PDB file of C-alpha atoms and ligand atoms in Angstrom:
ATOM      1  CA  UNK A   1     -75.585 -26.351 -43.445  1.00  0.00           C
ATOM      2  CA  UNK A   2     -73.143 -25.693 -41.050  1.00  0.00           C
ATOM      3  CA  UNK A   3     -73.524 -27.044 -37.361  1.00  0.00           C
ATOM      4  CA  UNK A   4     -74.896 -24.308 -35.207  1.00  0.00           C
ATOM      5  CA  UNK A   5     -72.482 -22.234 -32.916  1.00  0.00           C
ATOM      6  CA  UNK A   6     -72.960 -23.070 -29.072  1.00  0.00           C
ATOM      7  CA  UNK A   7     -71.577 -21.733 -25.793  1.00  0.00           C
ATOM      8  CA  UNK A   8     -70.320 -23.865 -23.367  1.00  0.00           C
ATOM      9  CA  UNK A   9     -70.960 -22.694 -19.420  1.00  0.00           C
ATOM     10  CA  UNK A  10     -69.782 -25.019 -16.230  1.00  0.00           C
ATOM     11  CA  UNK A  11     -71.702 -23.829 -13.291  1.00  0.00           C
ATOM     12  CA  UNK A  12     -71.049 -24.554  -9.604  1.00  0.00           C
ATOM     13  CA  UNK A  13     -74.166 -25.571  -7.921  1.00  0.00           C
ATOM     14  CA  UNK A  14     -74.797 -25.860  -4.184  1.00  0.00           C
ATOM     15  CA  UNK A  15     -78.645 -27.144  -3.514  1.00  0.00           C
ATOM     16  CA  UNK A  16     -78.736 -25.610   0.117  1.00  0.00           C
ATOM     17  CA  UNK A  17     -76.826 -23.697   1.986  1.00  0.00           C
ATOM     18  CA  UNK A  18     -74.829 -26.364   3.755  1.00  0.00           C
ATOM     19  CA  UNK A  19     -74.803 -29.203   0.998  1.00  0.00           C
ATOM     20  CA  UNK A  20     -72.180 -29.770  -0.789  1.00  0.00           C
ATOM     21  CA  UNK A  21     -71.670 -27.534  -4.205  1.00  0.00           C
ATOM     22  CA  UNK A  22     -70.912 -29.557  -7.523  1.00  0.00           C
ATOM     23  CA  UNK A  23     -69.886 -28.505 -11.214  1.00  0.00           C
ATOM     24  CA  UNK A  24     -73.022 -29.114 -13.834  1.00  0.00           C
ATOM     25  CA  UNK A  25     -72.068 -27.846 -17.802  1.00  0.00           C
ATOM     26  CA  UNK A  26     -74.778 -26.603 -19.940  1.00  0.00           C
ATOM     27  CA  UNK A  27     -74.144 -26.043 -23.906  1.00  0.00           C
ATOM     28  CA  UNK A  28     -76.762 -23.137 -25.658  1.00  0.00           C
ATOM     29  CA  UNK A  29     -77.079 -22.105 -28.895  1.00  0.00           C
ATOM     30  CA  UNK A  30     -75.026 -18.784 -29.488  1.00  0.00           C
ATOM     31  CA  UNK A  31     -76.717 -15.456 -29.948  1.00  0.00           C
ATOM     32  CA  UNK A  32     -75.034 -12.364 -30.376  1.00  0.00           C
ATOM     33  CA  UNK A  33     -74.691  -9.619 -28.242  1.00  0.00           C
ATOM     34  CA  UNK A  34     -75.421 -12.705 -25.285  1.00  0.00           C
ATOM     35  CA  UNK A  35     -74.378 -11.809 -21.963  1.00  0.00           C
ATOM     36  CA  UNK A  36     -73.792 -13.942 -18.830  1.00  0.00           C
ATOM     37  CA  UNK A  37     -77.303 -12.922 -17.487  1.00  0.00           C
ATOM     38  CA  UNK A  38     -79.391 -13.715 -20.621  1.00  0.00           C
ATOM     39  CA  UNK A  39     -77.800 -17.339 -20.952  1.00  0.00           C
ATOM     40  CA  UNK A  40     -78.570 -18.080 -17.735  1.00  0.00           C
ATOM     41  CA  UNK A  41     -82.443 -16.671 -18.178  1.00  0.00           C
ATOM     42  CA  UNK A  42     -82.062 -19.294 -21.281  1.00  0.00           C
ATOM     43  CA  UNK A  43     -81.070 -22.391 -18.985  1.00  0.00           C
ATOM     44  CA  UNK A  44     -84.036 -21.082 -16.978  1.00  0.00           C
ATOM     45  CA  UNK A  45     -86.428 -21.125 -19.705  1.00  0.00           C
ATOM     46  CA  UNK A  46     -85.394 -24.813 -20.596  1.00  0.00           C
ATOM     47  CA  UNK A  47     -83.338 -26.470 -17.725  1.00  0.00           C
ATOM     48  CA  UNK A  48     -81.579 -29.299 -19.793  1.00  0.00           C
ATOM     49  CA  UNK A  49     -77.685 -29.904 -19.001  1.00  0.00           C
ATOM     50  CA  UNK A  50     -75.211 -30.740 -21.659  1.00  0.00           C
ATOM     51  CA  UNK A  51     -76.083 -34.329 -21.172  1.00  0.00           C
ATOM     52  CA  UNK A  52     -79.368 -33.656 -22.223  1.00  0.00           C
ATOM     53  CA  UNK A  53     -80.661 -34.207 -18.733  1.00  0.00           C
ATOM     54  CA  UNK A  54     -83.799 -31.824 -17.004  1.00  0.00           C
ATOM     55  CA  UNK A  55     -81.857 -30.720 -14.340  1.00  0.00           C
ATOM     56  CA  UNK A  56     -83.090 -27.709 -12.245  1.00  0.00           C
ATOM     57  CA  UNK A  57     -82.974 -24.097 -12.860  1.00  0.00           C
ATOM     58  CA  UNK A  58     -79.873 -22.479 -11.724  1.00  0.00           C
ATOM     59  CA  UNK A  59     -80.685 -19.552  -9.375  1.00  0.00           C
ATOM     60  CA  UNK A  60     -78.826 -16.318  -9.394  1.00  0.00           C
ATOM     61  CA  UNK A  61     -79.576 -12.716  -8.300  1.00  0.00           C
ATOM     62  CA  UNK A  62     -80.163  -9.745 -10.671  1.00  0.00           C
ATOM     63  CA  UNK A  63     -81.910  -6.248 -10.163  1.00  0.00           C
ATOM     64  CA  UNK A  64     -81.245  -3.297 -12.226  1.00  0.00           C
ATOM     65  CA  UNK A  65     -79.458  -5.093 -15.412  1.00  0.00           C
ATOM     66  CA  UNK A  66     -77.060  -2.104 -15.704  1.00  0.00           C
ATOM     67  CA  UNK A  67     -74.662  -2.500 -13.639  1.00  0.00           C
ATOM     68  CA  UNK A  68     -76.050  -0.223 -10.919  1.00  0.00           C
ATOM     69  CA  UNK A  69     -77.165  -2.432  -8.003  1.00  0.00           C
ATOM     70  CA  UNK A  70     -74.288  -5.011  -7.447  1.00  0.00           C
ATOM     71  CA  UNK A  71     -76.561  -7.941  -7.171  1.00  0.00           C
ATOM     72  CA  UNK A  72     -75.833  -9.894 -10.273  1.00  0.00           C
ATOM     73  CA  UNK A  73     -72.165 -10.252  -8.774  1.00  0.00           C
ATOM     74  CA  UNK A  74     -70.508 -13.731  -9.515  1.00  0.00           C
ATOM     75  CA  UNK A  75     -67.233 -15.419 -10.312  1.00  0.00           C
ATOM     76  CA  UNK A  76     -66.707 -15.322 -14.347  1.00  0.00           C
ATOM     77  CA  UNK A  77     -63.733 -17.722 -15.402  1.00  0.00           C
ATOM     78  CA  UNK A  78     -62.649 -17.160 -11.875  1.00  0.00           C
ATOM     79  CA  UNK A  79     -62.388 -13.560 -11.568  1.00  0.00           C
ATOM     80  CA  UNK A  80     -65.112 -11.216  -9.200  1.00  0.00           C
ATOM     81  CA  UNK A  81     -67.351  -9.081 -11.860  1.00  0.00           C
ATOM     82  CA  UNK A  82     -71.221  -8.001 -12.312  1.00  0.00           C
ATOM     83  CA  UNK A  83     -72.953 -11.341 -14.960  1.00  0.00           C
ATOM     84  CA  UNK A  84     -75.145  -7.892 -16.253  1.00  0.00           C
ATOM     85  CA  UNK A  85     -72.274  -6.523 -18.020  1.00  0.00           C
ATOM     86  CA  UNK A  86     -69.957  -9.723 -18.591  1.00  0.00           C
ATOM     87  CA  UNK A  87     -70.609 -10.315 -22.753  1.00  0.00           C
ATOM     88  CA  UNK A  88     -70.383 -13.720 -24.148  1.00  0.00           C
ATOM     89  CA  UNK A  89     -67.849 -12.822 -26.660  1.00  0.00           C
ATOM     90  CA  UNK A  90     -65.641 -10.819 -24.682  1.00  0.00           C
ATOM     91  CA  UNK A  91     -64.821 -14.595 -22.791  1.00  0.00           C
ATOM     92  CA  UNK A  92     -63.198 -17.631 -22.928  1.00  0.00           C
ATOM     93  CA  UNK A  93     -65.150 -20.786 -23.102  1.00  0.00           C
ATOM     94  CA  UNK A  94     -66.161 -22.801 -21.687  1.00  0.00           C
ATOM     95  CA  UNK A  95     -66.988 -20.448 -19.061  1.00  0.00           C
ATOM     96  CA  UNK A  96     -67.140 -21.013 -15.546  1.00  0.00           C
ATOM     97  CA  UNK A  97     -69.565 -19.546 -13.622  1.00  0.00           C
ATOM     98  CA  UNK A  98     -69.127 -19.741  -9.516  1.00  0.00           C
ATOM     99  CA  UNK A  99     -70.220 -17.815  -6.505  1.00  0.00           C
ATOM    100  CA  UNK A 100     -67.917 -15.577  -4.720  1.00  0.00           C
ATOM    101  CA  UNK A 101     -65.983 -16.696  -1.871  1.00  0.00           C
ATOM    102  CA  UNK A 102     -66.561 -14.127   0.870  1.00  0.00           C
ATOM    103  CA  UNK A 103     -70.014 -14.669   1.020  1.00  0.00           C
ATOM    104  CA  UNK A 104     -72.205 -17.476   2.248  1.00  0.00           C
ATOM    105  CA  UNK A 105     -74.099 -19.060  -0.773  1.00  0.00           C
ATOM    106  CA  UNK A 106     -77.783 -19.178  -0.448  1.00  0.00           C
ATOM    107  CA  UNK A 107     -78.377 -21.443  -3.918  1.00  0.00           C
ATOM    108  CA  UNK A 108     -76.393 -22.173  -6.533  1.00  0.00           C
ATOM    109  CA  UNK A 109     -74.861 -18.586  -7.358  1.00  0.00           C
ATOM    110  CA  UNK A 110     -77.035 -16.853  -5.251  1.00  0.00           C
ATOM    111  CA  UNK A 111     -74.742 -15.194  -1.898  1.00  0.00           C
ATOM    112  CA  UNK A 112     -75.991 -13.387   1.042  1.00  0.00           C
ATOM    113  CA  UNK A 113     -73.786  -9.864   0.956  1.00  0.00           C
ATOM    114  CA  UNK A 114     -75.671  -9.443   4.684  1.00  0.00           C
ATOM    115  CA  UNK A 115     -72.047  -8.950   6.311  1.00  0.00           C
ATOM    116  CA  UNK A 116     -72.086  -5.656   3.882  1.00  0.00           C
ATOM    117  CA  UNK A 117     -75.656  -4.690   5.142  1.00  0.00           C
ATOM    118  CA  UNK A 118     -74.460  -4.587   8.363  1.00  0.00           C
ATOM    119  CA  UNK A 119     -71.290  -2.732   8.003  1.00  0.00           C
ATOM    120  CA  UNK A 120     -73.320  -0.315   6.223  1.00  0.00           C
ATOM    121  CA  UNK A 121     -75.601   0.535   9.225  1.00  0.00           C
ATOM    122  CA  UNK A 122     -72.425   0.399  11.689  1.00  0.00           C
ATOM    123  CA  UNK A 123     -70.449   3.444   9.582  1.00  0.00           C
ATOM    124  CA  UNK A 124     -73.832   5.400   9.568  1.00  0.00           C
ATOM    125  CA  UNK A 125     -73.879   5.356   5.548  1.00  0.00           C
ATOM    126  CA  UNK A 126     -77.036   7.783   5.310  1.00  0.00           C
ATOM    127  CA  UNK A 127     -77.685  11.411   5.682  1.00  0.00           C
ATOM    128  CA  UNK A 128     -79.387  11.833   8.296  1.00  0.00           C
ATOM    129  CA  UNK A 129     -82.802  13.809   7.148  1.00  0.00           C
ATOM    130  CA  UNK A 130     -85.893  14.694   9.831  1.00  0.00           C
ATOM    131  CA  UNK A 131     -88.864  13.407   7.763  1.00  0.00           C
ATOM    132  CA  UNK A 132     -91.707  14.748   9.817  1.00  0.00           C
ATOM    133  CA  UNK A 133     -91.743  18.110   8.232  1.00  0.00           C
ATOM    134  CA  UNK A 134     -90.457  19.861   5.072  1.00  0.00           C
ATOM    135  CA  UNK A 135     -86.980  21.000   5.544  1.00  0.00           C
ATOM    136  CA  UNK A 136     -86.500  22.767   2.238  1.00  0.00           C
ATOM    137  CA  UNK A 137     -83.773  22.042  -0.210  1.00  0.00           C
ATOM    138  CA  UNK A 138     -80.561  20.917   1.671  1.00  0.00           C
ATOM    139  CA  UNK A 139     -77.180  22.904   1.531  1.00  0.00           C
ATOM    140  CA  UNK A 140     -75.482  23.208  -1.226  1.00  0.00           C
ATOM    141  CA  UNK A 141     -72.613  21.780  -1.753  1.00  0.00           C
ATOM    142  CA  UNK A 142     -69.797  23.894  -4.230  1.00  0.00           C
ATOM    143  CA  UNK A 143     -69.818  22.009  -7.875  1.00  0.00           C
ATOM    144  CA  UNK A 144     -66.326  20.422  -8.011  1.00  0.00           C
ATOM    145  CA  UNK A 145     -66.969  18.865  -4.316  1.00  0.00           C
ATOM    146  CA  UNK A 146     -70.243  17.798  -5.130  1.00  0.00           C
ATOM    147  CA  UNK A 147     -68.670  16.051  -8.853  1.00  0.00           C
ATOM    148  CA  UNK A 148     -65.932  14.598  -6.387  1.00  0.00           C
ATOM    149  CA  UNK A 149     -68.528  12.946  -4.236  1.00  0.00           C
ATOM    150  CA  UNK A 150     -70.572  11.668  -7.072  1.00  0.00           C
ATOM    151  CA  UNK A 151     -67.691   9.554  -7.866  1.00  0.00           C
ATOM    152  CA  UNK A 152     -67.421   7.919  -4.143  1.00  0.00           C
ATOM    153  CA  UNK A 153     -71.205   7.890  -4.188  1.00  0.00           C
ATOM    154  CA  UNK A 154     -71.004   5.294  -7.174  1.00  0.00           C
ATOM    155  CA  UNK A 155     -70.827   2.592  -5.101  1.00  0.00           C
ATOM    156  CA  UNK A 156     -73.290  -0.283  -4.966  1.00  0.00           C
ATOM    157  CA  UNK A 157     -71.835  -2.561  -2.296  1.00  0.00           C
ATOM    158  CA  UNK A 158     -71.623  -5.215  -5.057  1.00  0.00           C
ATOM    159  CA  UNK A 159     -69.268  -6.830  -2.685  1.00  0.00           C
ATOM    160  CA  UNK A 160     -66.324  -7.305  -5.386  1.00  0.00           C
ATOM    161  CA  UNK A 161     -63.810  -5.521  -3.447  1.00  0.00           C
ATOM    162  CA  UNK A 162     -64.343  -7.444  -0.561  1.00  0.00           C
ATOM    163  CA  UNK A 163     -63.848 -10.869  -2.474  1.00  0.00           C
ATOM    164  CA  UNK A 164     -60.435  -9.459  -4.005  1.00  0.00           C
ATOM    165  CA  UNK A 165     -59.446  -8.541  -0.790  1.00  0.00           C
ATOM    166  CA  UNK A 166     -56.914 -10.909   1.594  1.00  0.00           C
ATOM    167  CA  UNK A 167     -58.324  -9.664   4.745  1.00  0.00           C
ATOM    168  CA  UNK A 168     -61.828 -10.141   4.150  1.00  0.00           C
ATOM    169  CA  UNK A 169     -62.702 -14.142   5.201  1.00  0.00           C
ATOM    170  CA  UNK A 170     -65.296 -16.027   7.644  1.00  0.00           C
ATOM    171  CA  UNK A 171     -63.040 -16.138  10.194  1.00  0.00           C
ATOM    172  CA  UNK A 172     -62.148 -11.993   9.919  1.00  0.00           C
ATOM    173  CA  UNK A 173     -64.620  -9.168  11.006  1.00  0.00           C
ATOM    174  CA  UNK A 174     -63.095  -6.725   9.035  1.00  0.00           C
ATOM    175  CA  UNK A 175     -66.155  -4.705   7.067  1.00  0.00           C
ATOM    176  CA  UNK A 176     -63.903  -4.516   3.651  1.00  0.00           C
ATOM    177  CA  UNK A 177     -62.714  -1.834   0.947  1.00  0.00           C
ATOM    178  CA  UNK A 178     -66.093   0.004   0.477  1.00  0.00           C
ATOM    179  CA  UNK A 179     -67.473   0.156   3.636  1.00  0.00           C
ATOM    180  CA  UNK A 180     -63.819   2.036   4.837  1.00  0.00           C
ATOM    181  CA  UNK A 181     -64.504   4.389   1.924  1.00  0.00           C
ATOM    182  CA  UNK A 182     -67.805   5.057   2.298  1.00  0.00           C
ATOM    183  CA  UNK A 183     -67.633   7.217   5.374  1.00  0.00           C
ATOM    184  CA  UNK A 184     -65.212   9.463   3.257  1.00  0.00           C
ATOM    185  CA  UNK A 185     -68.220  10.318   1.207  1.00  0.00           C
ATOM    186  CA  UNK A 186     -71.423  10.665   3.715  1.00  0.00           C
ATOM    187  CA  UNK A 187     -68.422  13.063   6.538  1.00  0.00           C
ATOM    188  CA  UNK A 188     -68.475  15.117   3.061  1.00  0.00           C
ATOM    189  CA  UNK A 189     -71.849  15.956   2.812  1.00  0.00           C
ATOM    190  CA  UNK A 190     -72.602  19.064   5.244  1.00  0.00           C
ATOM    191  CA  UNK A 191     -75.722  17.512   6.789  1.00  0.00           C
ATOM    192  CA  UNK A 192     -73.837  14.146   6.957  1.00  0.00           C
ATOM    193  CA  UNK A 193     -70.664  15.482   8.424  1.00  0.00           C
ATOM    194  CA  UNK A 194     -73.305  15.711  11.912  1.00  0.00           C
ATOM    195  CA  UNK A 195     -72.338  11.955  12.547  1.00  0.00           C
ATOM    196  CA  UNK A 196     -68.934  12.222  11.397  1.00  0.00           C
ATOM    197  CA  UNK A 197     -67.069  11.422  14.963  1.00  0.00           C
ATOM    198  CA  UNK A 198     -69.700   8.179  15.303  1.00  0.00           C
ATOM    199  CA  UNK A 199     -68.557   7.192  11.863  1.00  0.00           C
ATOM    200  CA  UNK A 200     -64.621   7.694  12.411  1.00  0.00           C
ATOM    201  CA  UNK A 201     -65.579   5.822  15.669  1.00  0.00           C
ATOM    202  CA  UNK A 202     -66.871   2.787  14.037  1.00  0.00           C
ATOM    203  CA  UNK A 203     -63.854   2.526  11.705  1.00  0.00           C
ATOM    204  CA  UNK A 204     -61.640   2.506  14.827  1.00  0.00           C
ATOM    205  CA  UNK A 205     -63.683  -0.177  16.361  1.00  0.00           C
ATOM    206  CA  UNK A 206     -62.761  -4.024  15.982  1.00  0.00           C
ATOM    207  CA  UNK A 207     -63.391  -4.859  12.223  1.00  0.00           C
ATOM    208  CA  UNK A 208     -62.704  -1.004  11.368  1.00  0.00           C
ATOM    209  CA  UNK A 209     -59.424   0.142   9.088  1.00  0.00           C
ATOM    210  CA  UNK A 210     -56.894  -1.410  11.548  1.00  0.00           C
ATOM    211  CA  UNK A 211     -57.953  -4.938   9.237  1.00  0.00           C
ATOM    212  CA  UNK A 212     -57.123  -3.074   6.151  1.00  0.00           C
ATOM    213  CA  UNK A 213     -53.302  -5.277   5.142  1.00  0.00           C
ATOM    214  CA  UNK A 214     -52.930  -2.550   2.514  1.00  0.00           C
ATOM    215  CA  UNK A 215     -52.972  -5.241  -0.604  1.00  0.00           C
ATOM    216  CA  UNK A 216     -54.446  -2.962  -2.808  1.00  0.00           C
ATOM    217  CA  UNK A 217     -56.043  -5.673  -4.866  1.00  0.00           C
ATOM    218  CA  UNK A 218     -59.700  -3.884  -4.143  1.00  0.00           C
ATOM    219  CA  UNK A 219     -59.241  -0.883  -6.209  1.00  0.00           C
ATOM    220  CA  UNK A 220     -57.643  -2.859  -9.027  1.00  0.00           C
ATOM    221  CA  UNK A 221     -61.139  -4.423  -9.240  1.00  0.00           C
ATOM    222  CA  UNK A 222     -63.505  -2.136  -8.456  1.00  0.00           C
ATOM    223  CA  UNK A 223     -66.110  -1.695 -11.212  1.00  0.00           C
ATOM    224  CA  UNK A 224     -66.906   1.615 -10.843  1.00  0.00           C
ATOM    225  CA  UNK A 225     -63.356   2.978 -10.094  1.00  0.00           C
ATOM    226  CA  UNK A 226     -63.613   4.146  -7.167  1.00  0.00           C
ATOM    227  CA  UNK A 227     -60.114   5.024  -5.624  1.00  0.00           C
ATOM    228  CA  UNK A 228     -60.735   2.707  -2.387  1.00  0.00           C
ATOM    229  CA  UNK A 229     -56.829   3.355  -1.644  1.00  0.00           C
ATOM    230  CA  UNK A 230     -57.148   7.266  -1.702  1.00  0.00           C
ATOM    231  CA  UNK A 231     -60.096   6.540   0.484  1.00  0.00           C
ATOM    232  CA  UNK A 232     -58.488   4.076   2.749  1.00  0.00           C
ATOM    233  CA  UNK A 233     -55.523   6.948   3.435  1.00  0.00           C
ATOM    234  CA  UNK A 234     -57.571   9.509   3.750  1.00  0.00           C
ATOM    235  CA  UNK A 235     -59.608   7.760   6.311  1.00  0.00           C
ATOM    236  CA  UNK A 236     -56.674   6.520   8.580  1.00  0.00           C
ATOM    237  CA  UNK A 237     -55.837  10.205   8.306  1.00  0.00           C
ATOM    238  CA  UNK A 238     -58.811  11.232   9.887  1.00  0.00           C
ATOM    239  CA  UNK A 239     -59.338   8.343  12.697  1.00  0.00           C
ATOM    240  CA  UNK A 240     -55.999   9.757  13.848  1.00  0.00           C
ATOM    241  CA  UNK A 241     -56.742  13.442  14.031  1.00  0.00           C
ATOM    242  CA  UNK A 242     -59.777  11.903  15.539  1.00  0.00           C
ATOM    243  CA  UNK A 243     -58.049  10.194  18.149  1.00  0.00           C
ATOM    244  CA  UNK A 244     -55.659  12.605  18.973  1.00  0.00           C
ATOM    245  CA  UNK A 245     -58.110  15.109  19.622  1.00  0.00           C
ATOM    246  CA  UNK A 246     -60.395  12.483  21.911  1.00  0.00           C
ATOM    247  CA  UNK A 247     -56.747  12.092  23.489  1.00  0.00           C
ATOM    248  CA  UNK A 248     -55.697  15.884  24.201  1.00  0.00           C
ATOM    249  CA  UNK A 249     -60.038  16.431  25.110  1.00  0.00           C
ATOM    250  CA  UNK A 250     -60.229  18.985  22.719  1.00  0.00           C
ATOM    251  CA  UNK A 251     -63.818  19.784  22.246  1.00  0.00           C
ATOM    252  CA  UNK A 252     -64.105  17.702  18.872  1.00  0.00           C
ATOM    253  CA  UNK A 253     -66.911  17.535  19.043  1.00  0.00           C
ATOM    254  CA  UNK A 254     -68.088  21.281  18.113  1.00  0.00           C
ATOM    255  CA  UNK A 255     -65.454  21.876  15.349  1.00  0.00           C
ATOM    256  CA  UNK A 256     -65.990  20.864  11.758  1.00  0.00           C
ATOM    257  CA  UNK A 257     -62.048  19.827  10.693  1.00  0.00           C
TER     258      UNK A 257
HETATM  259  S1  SF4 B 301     -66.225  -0.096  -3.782  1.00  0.00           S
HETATM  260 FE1  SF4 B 301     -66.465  -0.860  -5.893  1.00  0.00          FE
HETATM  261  S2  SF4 B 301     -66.054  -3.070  -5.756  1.00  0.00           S
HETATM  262 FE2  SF4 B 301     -66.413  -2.347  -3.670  1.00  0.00          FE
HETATM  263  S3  SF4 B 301     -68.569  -2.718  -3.281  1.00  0.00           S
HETATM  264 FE3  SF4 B 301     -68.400  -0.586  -4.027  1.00  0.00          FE
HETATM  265  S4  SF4 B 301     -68.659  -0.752  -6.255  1.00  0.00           S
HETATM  266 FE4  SF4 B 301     -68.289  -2.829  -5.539  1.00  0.00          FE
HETATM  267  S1  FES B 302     -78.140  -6.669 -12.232  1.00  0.00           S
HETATM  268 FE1  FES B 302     -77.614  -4.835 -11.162  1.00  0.00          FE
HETATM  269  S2  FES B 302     -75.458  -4.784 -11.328  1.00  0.00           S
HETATM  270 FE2  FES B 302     -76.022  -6.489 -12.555  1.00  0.00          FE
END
C-alpha cells in the first residue's frame, strides 16, 4: 500500500481582533474535487494541527457556496479570490490561507467588509421602490441596456477589488473600485436614475473618485469581470457634467442627461 495523498494548508490565525495573528499548518487526507471551503469544514470537523495537536477550529465566512455572495473571500497563496471556487488541485501546496488586508479581521480569516456596507448606503445603491402600495411592474428597460446592466449588477461587494487596490488602506477613506462603479449601474435604471445627482454627489465627496490613483489592478482581479475601469471613466465623466452644470445653475436637476 502506498502512503495516502495529503494536502498541506498554513493558516494565519488571529484569536481576537487585536491579538496578535500567527501561522498554524494543518495536513488532510486528499479528496478529489476538494476545494478551499470543504478542507477547511474538514479541520472543523476534527481540529488537529499537523503536529497532531487539538487546536481550535479555524473560523471563516461562507454563504451561498457559488460564488455569488462575496463572503467566503480570503487570501489563497497570497492572492485576493472567493475559498468557494478556489479547487485544491488547481494550487500549489502547501497552501497558505490568510485574511485580506483591507479589512479588519474579526477571527482567524473571518474580516468585517463594514467599510463596503457603508459606502454602499452613501452612493444610494438601491432603487428606490414605495412599498406601501402596489406599483405595478416597473419600466422597462430596452433588452441590450438591460443585458448591459446585468453585467454591472454582478457584483457582490466581495471586497477583492478593494484589497488589489493601492488606494484603499486604514488610513484612506476612499470607498474603492465597486462602490465607484456601482452608481453607473443603479443612474441606469429609470426609477433609479431619480437619485442620480445625490449619487454623483457622494462620489464627489471626500472618499469619492478623486481617491481613485488609476492603478488598474481592480479590474485585473475582479471575479466577475466587471469593467471597474470603463466604470471608473464613465463616472468621472459624469461628476463633471455634474459639476459644471451645478456651476453654470442650470436646472440639473429636472433634465435626465
Ligand atoms: S467589483 Fe468585482 S471584485 Fe469588486 S467587490 Fe464587486 S465583484 Fe468583488
Ligand atoms: S460562499 Fe458565497 S462567494 Fe463563496
Amino acid at each position: 500500500m502506498g502512503e495516502k495523498k495529503t494536502v498541506k494548508f498554513i493558516i494565519t490565525r488571529q484569536d481576537h481582533p487585536d491579538s496578535q495573528p500567527y501561522e498554524e499548518e494543518f495536513e488532510l487526507e486528499y479528496r478529489p474535487n476538494m476545494n478551499v471551503i470543504s478542507a477547511l469544514m474538514e479541520i472543523r470537523r476534527n481540529p488537529v494541527n499537523a503536529k497532531g495537536e487539538k487546536t481550535s477550529p479555524v473560523a471563516w465566512d461562507m454563504n451561498c457556496l457559488e460564488e455569488v455572495c462575496g463572503a467566503c473571500s480570503m487570501k489563497i497563496n497570497g492572492t485576493p479570490r472567493q475559498s468557494c471556487t478556489a479547487l485544491v488541485d488547481k494550487l500549489e501546496q502547501p497552501i497558505r490561507l490568510q485574511p485580506m488586508d483591507t479589512f479588519p479581521v474579526v477571527r482567524d480569516l473571518v474580516i468585517d467588509r463594514s467599510r463596503m456596507f457603508d459606502s454602499l448606503k452613501r452612493i444610494k445603491a438601491w432603487i428606490p421602490i414605495d412599498g406601501t402600495y402596489d406599483l405595478g411592474p416597473g419600466p422597462r428597460m430596452p433588452e441590450r441596456r438591460r443585458q448591459w446592466a446585468y453585467e454591472l449588477s454582478k457584483c457582490m461587494t466581495c471586497g477583492v477589488c478593494l484589497e488589489a487596490c493601492p488606494n484603499v488602506n486604514s488610513k484612506s477613506d476612499f470607498m474603492g473600485p465597486a462602490l465607484l462603479s456601482l452608481p453607473r449601474l443603479y443612474n441606469a435604471h429609470p426609477t433609479g436614475a431619480m437619485n442620480k445627482d445625490e449619487r454623483l454627489e457622494a462620489l464627489m465627496d471626500d472618499g469619492g473618485i478623486a481617491g481613485c490613483g488609476n492603478s488598474q489592478n481592480c479590474v485585473q482581479v475582479c471575479p466577475k469581470g466587471i469593467p471597474l475601469t470603463t466604470s471608473i471613466a464613465a463616472m468621472n465623466r459624469a461628476t463633471n457634467v455634474h459639476m459644471f452644470k451645478k456651476f453654470f445653475g442650470s436646472d440639473h436637476m429636472v433634465d435626465n442627461q
